XYZ file of N, CA and C in Angstrom:
786
model
N 0.856 -1.200 0.000
C 0.000 0.000 0.000
C 0.887 1.244 0.000
N 0.551 2.229 -0.826
C 1.303 3.457 -0.922
C 1.035 4.336 0.293
N 2.075 5.000 0.800
C 1.920 5.937 1.904
C 1.001 7.082 1.471
N -0.161 7.260 2.133
C -1.117 8.285 1.690
C -0.590 9.702 1.839
N 0.471 9.885 2.641
C 1.041 11.217 2.840
C 1.917 11.634 1.662
N 2.305 10.700 0.857
C 3.126 11.020 -0.298
C 2.258 11.574 -1.423
N 2.846 12.472 -2.205
C 2.132 13.088 -3.326
C 2.296 12.214 -4.569
N 1.185 11.987 -5.258
C 1.224 11.236 -6.517
C 1.890 12.121 -7.567
N 3.134 11.833 -7.884
C 3.923 12.722 -8.740
C 3.345 12.812 -10.149
N 2.703 11.749 -10.614
C 2.176 11.767 -11.979
C 0.852 12.523 -12.092
N 0.307 12.935 -10.946
C -0.893 13.767 -10.969
C -0.547 15.241 -11.161
N 0.753 15.564 -11.122
C 1.215 16.948 -11.242
C 1.558 17.288 -12.688
N 1.248 18.509 -13.095
C 1.692 19.001 -14.398
C 3.165 19.377 -14.301
N 3.787 19.647 -15.440
C 5.186 20.073 -15.432
C 5.350 21.343 -14.615
N 4.408 22.268 -14.762
C 4.476 23.541 -14.045
C 4.353 23.328 -12.540
N 3.436 22.463 -12.132
C 3.266 22.178 -10.707
C 4.507 21.497 -10.144
N 5.066 20.572 -10.924
C 6.270 19.873 -10.487
C 7.442 20.844 -10.351
N 7.551 21.786 -11.287
C 8.614 22.792 -11.232
C 8.509 23.625 -9.954
N 7.278 23.963 -9.568
C 7.064 24.718 -8.336
C 7.482 23.907 -7.117
N 7.190 22.627 -7.129
C 7.604 21.758 -6.023
C 9.126 21.722 -5.906
N 9.797 21.627 -7.049
C 11.267 21.608 -7.027
C 11.824 22.934 -6.500
N 11.194 24.028 -6.894
C 11.621 25.348 -6.419
C 11.532 25.421 -4.904
N 10.432 24.869 -4.365
C 10.243 24.867 -2.911
C 11.260 23.976 -2.210
N 11.790 22.990 -2.928
C 12.819 22.108 -2.362
C 14.222 22.678 -2.545
N 14.315 23.856 -3.200
C 15.618 24.457 -3.445
C 16.340 23.873 -4.635
N 15.583 23.237 -5.531
C 16.150 22.618 -6.726
C 15.787 23.461 -7.957
N 16.630 23.449 -8.997
C 16.307 24.197 -10.221
C 15.052 23.652 -10.895
N 14.290 24.549 -11.506
C 13.015 24.181 -12.106
C 13.165 23.191 -13.251
N 14.330 23.184 -13.930
C 14.490 22.286 -15.083
C 14.450 20.810 -14.676
N 14.618 20.555 -13.387
C 14.525 19.166 -12.914
C 13.139 18.585 -13.210
N 12.127 19.454 -13.216
C 10.762 18.992 -13.475
C 10.663 18.338 -14.843
N 11.285 18.943 -15.841
C 11.245 18.379 -17.184
C 11.964 17.040 -17.234
N 13.077 16.932 -16.507
C 13.801 15.661 -16.475
C 12.945 14.557 -15.865
N 12.314 14.865 -14.733
C 11.465 13.870 -14.072
C 10.271 13.527 -14.954
N 9.686 14.541 -15.588
C 8.531 14.330 -16.461
C 8.877 13.386 -17.609
N 10.070 13.563 -18.174
C 10.510 12.666 -19.254
C 10.654 11.237 -18.753
N 11.199 11.076 -17.565
C 11.335 9.735 -17.005
C 9.965 9.089 -16.781
N 9.033 9.881 -16.279
C 7.722 9.340 -15.935
C 6.911 8.940 -17.154
N 6.922 9.798 -18.188
C 6.011 9.594 -19.308
C 6.685 9.071 -20.569
N 7.832 9.611 -20.910
C 8.494 9.167 -22.144
C 9.205 7.839 -21.948
N 9.820 7.667 -20.755
C 10.575 6.451 -20.485
C 9.822 5.479 -19.585
N 8.644 5.895 -19.123
C 7.773 5.040 -18.290
C 8.504 4.476 -17.070
N 9.263 5.327 -16.405
C 9.983 4.900 -15.198
C 9.005 4.481 -14.115
N 9.368 3.431 -13.394
C 8.480 2.905 -12.355
C 9.045 3.134 -10.949
N 10.200 3.794 -10.872
C 10.775 4.153 -9.579
C 11.691 5.362 -9.773
N 11.907 6.106 -8.702
C 12.805 7.253 -8.772
C 14.257 6.808 -8.931
N 14.558 5.601 -8.472
C 15.924 5.087 -8.571
C 16.370 4.960 -10.022
N 15.431 4.764 -10.938
C 15.769 4.649 -12.362
C 16.231 5.969 -12.969
N 15.955 7.087 -12.315
C 16.213 8.409 -12.891
C 17.683 8.780 -12.731
N 18.504 8.205 -13.583
C 19.954 8.223 -13.424
C 20.606 9.585 -13.623
N 19.898 10.537 -14.249
C 20.497 11.863 -14.419
C 20.145 12.810 -13.268
N 19.525 12.263 -12.216
C 19.287 13.015 -10.987
C 20.277 12.551 -9.927
N 20.650 13.461 -9.047
C 21.602 13.093 -7.990
C 20.974 12.084 -7.037
N 21.820 11.359 -6.353
C 21.335 10.362 -5.397
C 20.521 11.033 -4.291
N 20.982 12.216 -3.837
C 20.266 12.936 -2.785
C 18.883 13.372 -3.247
N 18.773 13.831 -4.496
C 17.471 14.263 -5.012
C 16.532 13.076 -5.173
N 17.073 11.967 -5.638
C 16.241 10.773 -5.771
C 15.703 10.335 -4.411
N 16.528 10.496 -3.372
C 16.104 10.146 -2.018
C 14.992 11.081 -1.545
N 15.126 12.376 -1.841
C 14.084 13.345 -1.494
C 12.759 12.998 -2.172
N 12.866 12.656 -3.427
C 11.662 12.315 -4.179
C 10.999 11.063 -3.601
N 11.811 10.090 -3.274
C 11.296 8.835 -2.716
C 10.594 9.076 -1.378
N 11.109 10.020 -0.606
C 10.543 10.294 0.718
C 9.237 11.076 0.651
N 9.055 11.865 -0.404
C 7.926 12.792 -0.443
C 6.898 12.536 -1.543
N 7.279 11.713 -2.525
C 6.404 11.498 -3.672
C 6.246 10.000 -3.943
N 5.197 9.671 -4.651
C 4.935 8.270 -5.005
C 4.669 8.154 -6.499
N 5.152 7.069 -7.088
C 4.756 6.680 -8.443
C 3.832 5.482 -8.252
N 2.549 5.726 -8.364
C 1.560 4.678 -8.073
C 1.420 3.729 -9.264
N 2.404 2.888 -9.425
C 2.474 2.038 -10.612
C 1.436 0.921 -10.571
N 1.038 0.510 -11.766
C 0.153 -0.634 -11.953
C 1.021 -1.865 -12.212
N 0.667 -2.977 -11.595
C 1.426 -4.219 -11.764
C 0.550 -5.289 -12.409
N 1.164 -6.182 -13.160
C 0.430 -7.338 -13.680
C 0.321 -8.363 -12.557
N -0.891 -8.625 -12.121
C -1.119 -9.605 -11.066
C -1.112 -11.021 -11.634
N -1.878 -11.221 -12.723
C -1.864 -12.495 -13.452
C -2.020 -12.201 -14.944
N -1.507 -13.102 -15.765
C -1.654 -12.999 -17.221
C -2.024 -14.376 -17.760
N -3.148 -14.457 -18.478
C -3.620 -15.715 -19.049
C -3.439 -15.693 -20.569
N -2.749 -16.705 -21.078
C -2.476 -16.797 -22.510
C -3.479 -17.765 -23.142
N -4.204 -17.286 -24.149
C -5.212 -18.101 -24.833
C -4.634 -18.740 -26.088
N -5.326 -19.754 -26.589
C -4.880 -20.435 -27.815
C -4.850 -19.510 -29.022
N -5.694 -18.473 -29.000
C -5.710 -17.525 -30.127
C -4.680 -16.414 -29.955
N -3.760 -16.594 -28.942
C -2.655 -15.678 -28.669
C -3.073 -14.417 -27.911
N -4.363 -14.308 -27.561
C -4.809 -13.203 -26.715
C -4.208 -13.361 -25.311
N -3.830 -12.241 -24.703
C -3.304 -12.263 -23.334
C -4.238 -11.430 -22.454
N -4.887 -12.090 -21.504
C -5.816 -11.418 -20.592
C -5.110 -11.145 -19.271
N -5.032 -9.874 -18.894
C -4.305 -9.467 -17.699
C -5.231 -9.036 -16.575
N -4.873 -9.404 -15.367
C -5.477 -8.820 -14.178
C -4.433 -7.869 -13.607
N -4.725 -6.581 -13.637
C -3.790 -5.566 -13.163
C -4.104 -5.203 -11.721
N -3.058 -5.187 -10.897
C -3.228 -4.761 -9.503
C -2.860 -3.283 -9.386
N -3.781 -2.498 -8.813
C -3.554 -1.082 -8.611
C -2.877 -0.837 -7.264
N -2.417 0.383 -7.035
C -1.654 0.686 -5.821
C -2.448 0.438 -4.551
N -3.809 0.516 -4.633
C -4.645 0.321 -3.453
C -5.166 -1.108 -3.317
N -4.662 -2.014 -4.179
C -5.050 -3.414 -4.094
C -6.212 -3.809 -4.985
N -6.911 -2.843 -5.564
C -8.000 -3.161 -6.491
C -7.453 -3.806 -7.759
N -8.301 -4.582 -8.423
C -7.921 -5.297 -9.647
C -8.795 -4.828 -10.813
N -8.167 -4.560 -11.953
C -8.895 -4.285 -13.200
C -8.297 -5.162 -14.294
N -9.022 -5.283 -15.383
C -8.577 -6.155 -16.464
C -8.158 -5.358 -17.701
N -7.189 -5.906 -18.401
C -6.751 -5.350 -19.673
C -6.300 -6.493 -20.569
N -6.500 -6.366 -21.866
C -6.269 -7.485 -22.781
C -5.413 -7.052 -23.971
N -4.479 -7.907 -24.336
C -3.735 -7.744 -25.584
C -4.390 -8.646 -26.627
N -4.821 -8.036 -27.736
C -5.514 -8.772 -28.792
C -4.685 -8.686 -30.079
N -3.925 -9.743 -30.385
C -3.120 -9.715 -31.608
C -3.873 -10.301 -32.801
N -3.790 -9.635 -33.932
C -4.320 -10.169 -35.184
C -3.268 -9.932 -36.258
N -3.535 -10.414 -37.457
C -2.575 -10.226 -38.539
C -2.432 -8.749 -38.901
N -3.524 -7.975 -38.745
C -3.516 -6.582 -39.180
C -3.051 -5.620 -38.099
N -3.302 -5.954 -36.842
C -2.999 -4.985 -35.785
C -2.731 -5.673 -34.454
N -2.184 -4.883 -33.530
C -1.912 -5.329 -32.171
C -2.647 -4.352 -31.241
N -3.730 -4.832 -30.622
C -4.643 -3.943 -29.911
C -4.606 -4.166 -28.406
N -4.604 -3.054 -27.654
C -4.752 -3.098 -26.203
C -6.165 -2.682 -25.843
N -6.833 -3.509 -25.047
C -8.155 -3.178 -24.518
C -7.969 -2.834 -23.041
N -8.301 -1.604 -22.645
C -7.999 -1.147 -21.293
C -9.258 -0.750 -20.528
N -9.140 -0.763 -19.211
C -10.237 -0.403 -18.312
C -10.141 1.066 -17.916
N -11.302 1.630 -17.541
C -11.347 3.029 -17.125
C -11.900 3.208 -15.708
N -12.516 2.160 -15.160
C -13.057 2.221 -13.808
C -12.838 0.886 -13.093
N -12.847 0.936 -11.770
C -12.886 -0.294 -10.972
C -14.348 -0.638 -10.777
N -14.819 -1.668 -11.493
C -16.232 -1.994 -11.490
C -16.995 -1.085 -12.445
N -18.328 -1.136 -12.372
C -19.157 -0.335 -13.273
C -20.548 -0.177 -12.654
N -21.175 0.955 -12.941
C -22.488 1.241 -12.350
C -23.646 1.035 -13.325
N -23.380 0.577 -14.552
C -24.420 0.546 -15.577
C -25.237 -0.737 -15.613
N -24.779 -1.790 -14.999
C -25.498 -3.074 -14.874
C -26.022 -3.631 -16.193
N -25.237 -3.553 -17.250
C -25.616 -4.187 -18.520
C -25.652 -5.701 -18.314
N -26.702 -6.344 -18.806
C -26.942 -7.751 -18.494
C -25.929 -8.699 -19.134
N -25.308 -8.281 -20.222
C -24.377 -9.153 -20.940
C -22.936 -8.989 -20.474
N -22.708 -8.115 -19.498
C -21.333 -7.778 -19.098
C -21.088 -8.193 -17.658
N -20.042 -8.978 -17.428
C -19.726 -9.441 -16.073
C -19.417 -8.280 -15.135
N -18.776 -7.233 -15.669
C -18.452 -6.073 -14.836
C -19.711 -5.381 -14.335
N -20.808 -5.511 -15.090
C -22.055 -4.882 -14.702
C -22.638 -5.420 -13.409
N -22.161 -6.593 -12.995
C -22.638 -7.186 -11.747
C -21.729 -6.830 -10.570
N -20.724 -5.984 -10.836
C -19.821 -5.514 -9.791
C -20.189 -4.083 -9.431
N -20.017 -3.728 -8.185
C -20.204 -2.335 -7.788
C -19.058 -1.495 -8.340
N -19.368 -0.259 -8.717
C -18.289 0.636 -9.129
C -17.623 1.183 -7.875
N -16.330 0.876 -7.731
C -15.606 1.316 -6.540
C -15.000 2.700 -6.724
N -14.400 2.923 -7.900
C -13.822 4.246 -8.141
C -13.403 4.366 -9.594
N -13.119 5.598 -10.006
C -12.544 5.848 -11.321
C -11.041 5.575 -11.293
N -10.506 5.187 -12.424
C -9.060 5.079 -12.546
C -8.470 6.455 -12.811
N -7.289 6.704 -12.260
C -6.552 7.912 -12.588
C -5.993 7.786 -14.002
N -5.647 8.922 -14.585
C -5.097 8.905 -15.943
C -3.830 8.057 -16.023
N -2.990 8.117 -14.986
C -1.743 7.353 -15.026
C -1.991 5.857 -14.903
N -3.086 5.457 -14.246
C -3.409 4.032 -14.140
C -3.874 3.488 -15.492
N -4.572 4.304 -16.253
C -4.959 3.903 -17.612
C -3.718 3.841 -18.494
N -2.883 4.849 -18.379
C -1.639 4.925 -19.156
C -0.756 3.701 -18.891
N -0.631 3.317 -17.615
C 0.203 2.171 -17.254
C -0.285 0.880 -17.909
N -1.596 0.705 -17.999
C -2.129 -0.491 -18.663
C -1.610 -0.569 -20.100
N -1.640 0.572 -20.780
C -1.187 0.623 -22.168
C 0.300 0.292 -22.254
N 1.093 0.878 -21.359
C 2.541 0.628 -21.359
C 2.842 -0.851 -21.131
N 2.177 -1.453 -20.142
C 2.424 -2.860 -19.819
C 1.999 -3.788 -20.955
N 0.871 -3.472 -21.589
C 0.400 -4.307 -22.700
C 1.309 -4.128 -23.914
N 1.804 -2.922 -24.120
C 2.764 -2.676 -25.199
C 4.028 -3.506 -24.978
N 4.499 -3.551 -23.755
C 5.680 -4.357 -23.423
C 5.415 -5.836 -23.682
N 4.204 -6.311 -23.353
C 3.838 -7.697 -23.638
C 3.863 -7.983 -25.135
N 3.336 -7.043 -25.918
C 3.277 -7.221 -27.370
C 4.684 -7.348 -27.949
N 5.574 -6.505 -27.482
C 6.955 -6.529 -27.975
C 7.682 -7.795 -27.525
N 7.459 -8.177 -26.273
C 8.142 -9.349 -25.724
C 7.663 -10.645 -26.357
N 6.343 -10.781 -26.531
C 5.780 -12.052 -26.988
C 5.640 -12.162 -28.500
N 5.465 -11.017 -29.178
C 5.208 -11.069 -30.625
C 6.146 -10.183 -31.436
N 7.042 -9.487 -30.717
C 8.027 -8.622 -31.377
C 7.371 -7.537 -32.230
N 6.180 -7.123 -31.813
C 5.426 -6.086 -32.525
C 4.863 -5.116 -31.485
N 5.044 -3.806 -31.670
C 4.466 -2.849 -30.718
C 2.965 -2.696 -30.921
N 2.308 -2.087 -29.965
C 0.884 -1.809 -30.103
C 0.614 -0.923 -31.306
N -0.479 -1.208 -31.985
C -0.906 -0.343 -33.082
C -2.217 0.363 -32.758
N -3.009 -0.208 -31.842
C -4.330 0.350 -31.530
C -4.650 0.211 -30.053
N -5.517 1.101 -29.574
C -6.000 1.051 -28.190
C -7.507 1.210 -28.199
N -8.209 0.373 -27.448
C -9.657 0.523 -27.286
C -9.984 0.630 -25.796
N -10.769 1.633 -25.459
C -11.271 1.791 -24.090
C -12.560 0.996 -24.017
N -12.407 -0.298 -23.774
C -13.537 -1.210 -23.853
C -13.462 -2.269 -22.758
N -12.651 -1.984 -21.723
C -12.510 -2.917 -20.611
C -13.536 -2.621 -19.530
N -13.148 -2.729 -18.281
C -14.062 -2.496 -17.165
C -14.427 -1.014 -17.068
N -15.730 -0.753 -16.856
C -16.172 0.613 -16.627
C -16.699 1.301 -17.873
N -17.367 2.416 -17.661
C -17.893 3.270 -18.727
C -16.974 4.482 -18.861
N -16.213 4.560 -19.955
C -15.225 5.639 -20.102
C -15.793 7.047 -19.958
N -17.015 7.271 -20.450
C -17.565 8.629 -20.410
C -18.052 9.029 -19.016
N -18.066 8.072 -18.074
C -18.338 8.405 -16.677
C -17.043 8.637 -15.909
N -15.928 8.565 -16.603
C -14.617 8.953 -16.052
C -13.965 9.885 -17.072
N -14.747 10.849 -17.484
C -14.438 11.683 -18.643
C -13.060 12.357 -18.555
N -12.818 13.082 -17.469
C -11.587 13.869 -17.368
C -10.345 12.989 -17.395
N -10.363 11.888 -16.645
C -9.186 11.022 -16.581
C -8.951 10.267 -17.885
N -10.031 9.872 -18.554
C -9.891 9.206 -19.854
C -9.258 10.153 -20.856
N -9.750 11.391 -20.920
C -9.177 12.346 -21.870
C -7.735 12.703 -21.521
N -7.455 12.810 -20.223
C -6.080 13.108 -19.808
C -5.144 11.961 -20.183
N -5.602 10.724 -20.032
C -4.761 9.578 -20.402
C -4.478 9.576 -21.897
N -5.480 9.949 -22.698
C -5.291 10.000 -24.150
C -4.319 11.112 -24.528
N -4.375 12.224 -23.802
C -3.410 13.300 -24.033
C -1.987 12.806 -23.821
N -1.776 12.019 -22.775
C -0.427 11.509 -22.477
C -0.016 10.441 -23.495
N -0.950 9.608 -23.894
C -0.654 8.547 -24.862
C -0.265 9.129 -26.212
N -0.905 10.231 -26.593
C -0.651 10.828 -27.907
C 0.451 11.884 -27.883
N 0.888 12.294 -26.711
C 1.894 13.358 -26.610
C 3.248 12.898 -27.164
N 3.987 13.801 -27.818
C 5.338 13.458 -28.319
C 6.271 12.990 -27.209
N 6.093 13.525 -25.989
C 6.923 13.072 -24.872
C 6.219 12.006 -24.044
N 5.167 11.403 -24.643
C 4.499 10.255 -24.031
C 4.717 9.049 -24.920
N 3.627 8.409 -25.354
C 3.763 7.255 -26.252
C 3.698 7.654 -27.722
N 3.332 8.911 -27.988
C 3.335 9.464 -29.349
C 2.493 8.634 -30.320
N 1.350 8.167 -29.856
C 0.449 7.385 -30.708
C -0.587 8.302 -31.338
N -0.994 8.004 -32.551
C -1.975 8.812 -33.259
C -3.358 8.678 -32.617
N -4.092 9.801 -32.576
C -5.465 9.778 -32.077
C -6.320 8.784 -32.865
N -6.030 8.643 -34.133
C -6.848 7.793 -35.007
C -6.685 6.311 -34.692
N -5.725 5.980 -33.868
C -5.525 4.584 -33.466
C -6.139 4.292 -32.092
N -6.892 5.260 -31.576
C -7.518 5.126 -30.259
C -9.033 5.198 -30.407
N -9.742 4.228 -29.809
C -11.198 4.201 -29.855
C -11.759 4.132 -28.440
N -12.689 5.028 -28.145
C -13.398 5.015 -26.867
C -14.788 4.450 -27.114
N -15.133 3.384 -26.405
C -16.441 2.742 -26.567
C -17.353 3.129 -25.407
N -18.564 3.509 -25.726
C -19.517 3.928 -24.693
C -20.827 3.149 -24.807
N -21.463 2.933 -23.656
C -22.787 2.321 -23.649
C -23.851 3.305 -24.129
N -23.490 4.590 -24.184
C -24.412 5.577 -24.729
C -24.940 6.554 -23.710
N -24.185 7.618 -23.439
C -24.615 8.675 -22.530
C -24.697 9.948 -23.359
N -25.914 10.316 -23.717
C -26.137 11.359 -24.721
C -25.423 12.672 -24.391
N -25.556 13.141 -23.158
C -24.978 14.449 -22.824
C -23.449 14.426 -22.884
N -22.845 13.275 -22.586
C -21.386 13.188 -22.623
C -20.888 13.053 -24.062
N -21.683 12.438 -24.911
C -21.336 12.367 -26.331
C -21.334 13.780 -26.922
N -22.314 14.578 -26.527
C -22.339 15.974 -26.977
C -21.134 16.739 -26.446
N -20.742 16.449 -25.221
C -19.574 17.113 -24.635
C -18.308 16.767 -25.421
N -18.197 15.513 -25.863
C -17.072 15.145 -26.716
C -17.035 16.013 -27.975
N -18.217 16.246 -28.529
C -18.298 17.113 -29.700
C -17.851 18.526 -29.386
N -18.341 19.079 -28.288
C -17.961 20.434 -27.887
C -16.465 20.548 -27.615
N -15.867 19.464 -27.086
C -14.440 19.473 -26.769
C -13.560 19.111 -27.966
N -14.189 18.839 -29.111
C -13.428 18.561 -30.324
C -12.602 17.292 -30.256
N -13.198 16.220 -29.749
C -12.472 14.950 -29.620
C -11.865 14.522 -30.957
N -10.611 14.094 -30.918
C -9.899 13.688 -32.132
C -9.825 12.172 -32.292
N -10.122 11.438 -31.227
C -10.053 9.979 -31.270
C -11.356 9.412 -31.821
N -11.403 8.112 -32.019
C -12.592 7.449 -32.546
C -13.589 7.163 -31.424
N -14.872 7.192 -31.777
C -15.936 6.890 -30.826
C -16.735 5.697 -31.332
N -17.001 4.746 -30.436
C -17.822 3.582 -30.780
C -19.000 3.514 -29.811
N -20.175 3.210 -30.341
C -21.375 3.057 -29.507
C -21.721 1.581 -29.373
N -21.851 1.126 -28.121
C -22.276 -0.244 -27.845
C -23.796 -0.286 -27.939
N -24.328 -0.717 -29.076
C -25.757 -0.590 -29.374
C -26.567 -1.783 -28.836
N -26.316 -2.978 -29.356
C -26.866 -4.248 -28.871
C -28.365 -4.478 -29.112
N -29.120 -3.455 -29.451
C -30.544 -3.638 -29.761
C -31.019 -2.462 -30.601
N -32.034 -2.729 -31.436
C -32.494 -1.714 -32.388
C -33.763 -1.001 -31.933
N -34.259 -1.334 -30.744
C -35.409 -0.602 -30.213
C -35.222 -0.390 -28.710
N -35.862 0.642 -28.182
C -35.659 1.029 -26.787
C -36.098 -0.047 -25.798
N -37.189 -0.748 -26.109
C -37.698 -1.755 -25.176
C -36.666 -2.869 -24.955
N -36.187 -3.432 -26.055
C -35.208 -4.517 -25.944
C -33.904 -4.007 -25.349
N -33.505 -2.827 -25.775
C -32.232 -2.287 -25.281
C -32.321 -2.008 -23.776
N -33.460 -1.531 -23.323
C -33.621 -1.262 -21.896
C -33.553 -2.530 -21.072
N -34.035 -3.639 -21.634
C -34.002 -4.917 -20.922
C -32.566 -5.356 -20.625
N -31.686 -5.104 -21.560
C -30.297 -5.564 -21.387
C -29.342 -4.443 -20.994
N -29.763 -3.178 -21.214
C -28.938 -2.023 -20.880
C -29.821 -0.975 -20.203
N -29.947 -1.024 -18.880
C -30.837 -0.108 -18.161
C -30.550 1.374 -18.406
N -29.344 1.696 -18.851
C -28.991 3.084 -19.151
C -29.920 3.695 -20.194
N -30.593 2.843 -20.979
C -31.503 3.306 -22.033
C -32.669 4.116 -21.466
N -33.018 3.886 -20.207
C -34.139 4.611 -19.594
C -33.964 6.123 -19.707
N -32.733 6.574 -19.548
C -32.451 8.015 -19.617
C -31.656 8.390 -20.866
N -31.438 7.415 -21.743
C -30.685 7.664 -22.973
C -31.332 6.862 -24.100
N -32.475 7.334 -24.553
C -33.216 6.629 -25.597
C -32.436 6.633 -26.898
N -32.831 5.764 -27.813
C -32.171 5.723 -29.123
C -32.338 7.056 -29.859
N -33.473 7.700 -29.669
C -33.682 9.009 -30.295
C -32.704 10.033 -29.730
N -32.553 10.041 -28.407
C -31.622 10.978 -27.776
C -30.185 10.706 -28.212
N -29.843 9.409 -28.332
C -28.502 9.054 -28.778
C -28.269 9.462 -30.224
N -29.292 9.262 -31.069
C -29.163 9.650 -32.478
C -28.908 11.144 -32.601
N -29.627 11.932 -31.803
C -29.435 13.378 -31.825
C -28.034 13.753 -31.328
N -27.578 13.078 -30.269
C -26.261 13.365 -29.717
C -25.157 12.988 -30.706
N -25.328 11.847 -31.374
C -24.324 11.395 -32.341
C -24.273 12.312 -33.561
N -25.437 12.802 -33.967
C -25.477 13.764 -35.086
C -24.740 15.037 -34.700
N -24.991 15.505 -33.489
C -24.319 16.706 -32.976
C -22.810 16.479 -32.914
N -22.415 15.319 -32.386
C -20.990 14.962 -32.282
C -20.326 14.977 -33.661
N -20.987 14.389 -34.654
C -20.415 14.334 -36.002
C -20.308 15.730 -36.614
N -21.313 16.557 -36.399
C -21.276 17.918 -36.932
C -20.107 18.702 -36.348
N -19.799 18.426 -35.089
C -18.721 19.146 -34.413
C -17.332 18.613 -34.766
N -17.216 17.293 -34.915
C -15.887 16.679 -35.066
C -15.592 16.162 -36.464
N -16.647 15.882 -37.234
C -16.518 15.246 -38.552
C -15.953 13.834 -38.468
N -15.989 13.261 -37.270
C -15.516 11.891 -37.083
C -16.701 10.930 -37.094
N -16.731 9.938 -37.989
C -17.834 8.965 -37.998
C -17.789 8.080 -36.761
N -18.946 7.623 -36.337
C -19.065 6.758 -35.167
C -19.230 5.320 -35.633
N -18.610 4.388 -34.930
C -18.781 2.963 -35.242
C -19.722 2.340 -34.217
N -20.310 1.190 -34.603
C -21.308 0.533 -33.752
C -20.942 -0.934 -33.555
């Protein structure tokens, strides 16, 4: 368990980190060095940051935490899919999957611990939603699955789908922040067009994606062509009818010009 008194260093922006260094009597440029280690090099401990002095690394270790995600178990299927149970810093478990095909190498990642939508066809729907994942916890899943792809198939990730545990649009800020880090030149530098966010269908949040000019792909988990049947298997339909979703998707397309998949 991480010491709760320590500051989650990856929750800080470069500017915030620079201010922390200033308060410690360290030059502000150290923030950029640490930021590169955290995001570009995916460092999992301060000890790895070899261009920092030993004393500074000790200070960081005493006052800050890198709340890394660990692979708890990995199951290898006959079709070469690798299903991971990831352990979070607080002991919670989420799932992430590496899906290799001839055309692409895809990571399927989670956005929440559990889910509140109770979709009848989804095992996660029978779990209580405990909390949202932080942006760095989503990012770590991608990094770990990318490492698996390279180690087992000698091919890096080509695509990411937010289609694991949880409803991504109910963890809106952290999902978007994770995508910012994944696509950043000093992050994983992946194209927005290789990232797909799948939603059960929350009309107002789909419109918000449009207003925010989302650059990634959006997929709607439809599962039924009428409200009655869809409500039976996806209770979220009660407040998000197919008509409301159609209007939201039209608005989203007008704003982004990005087609939606189903």
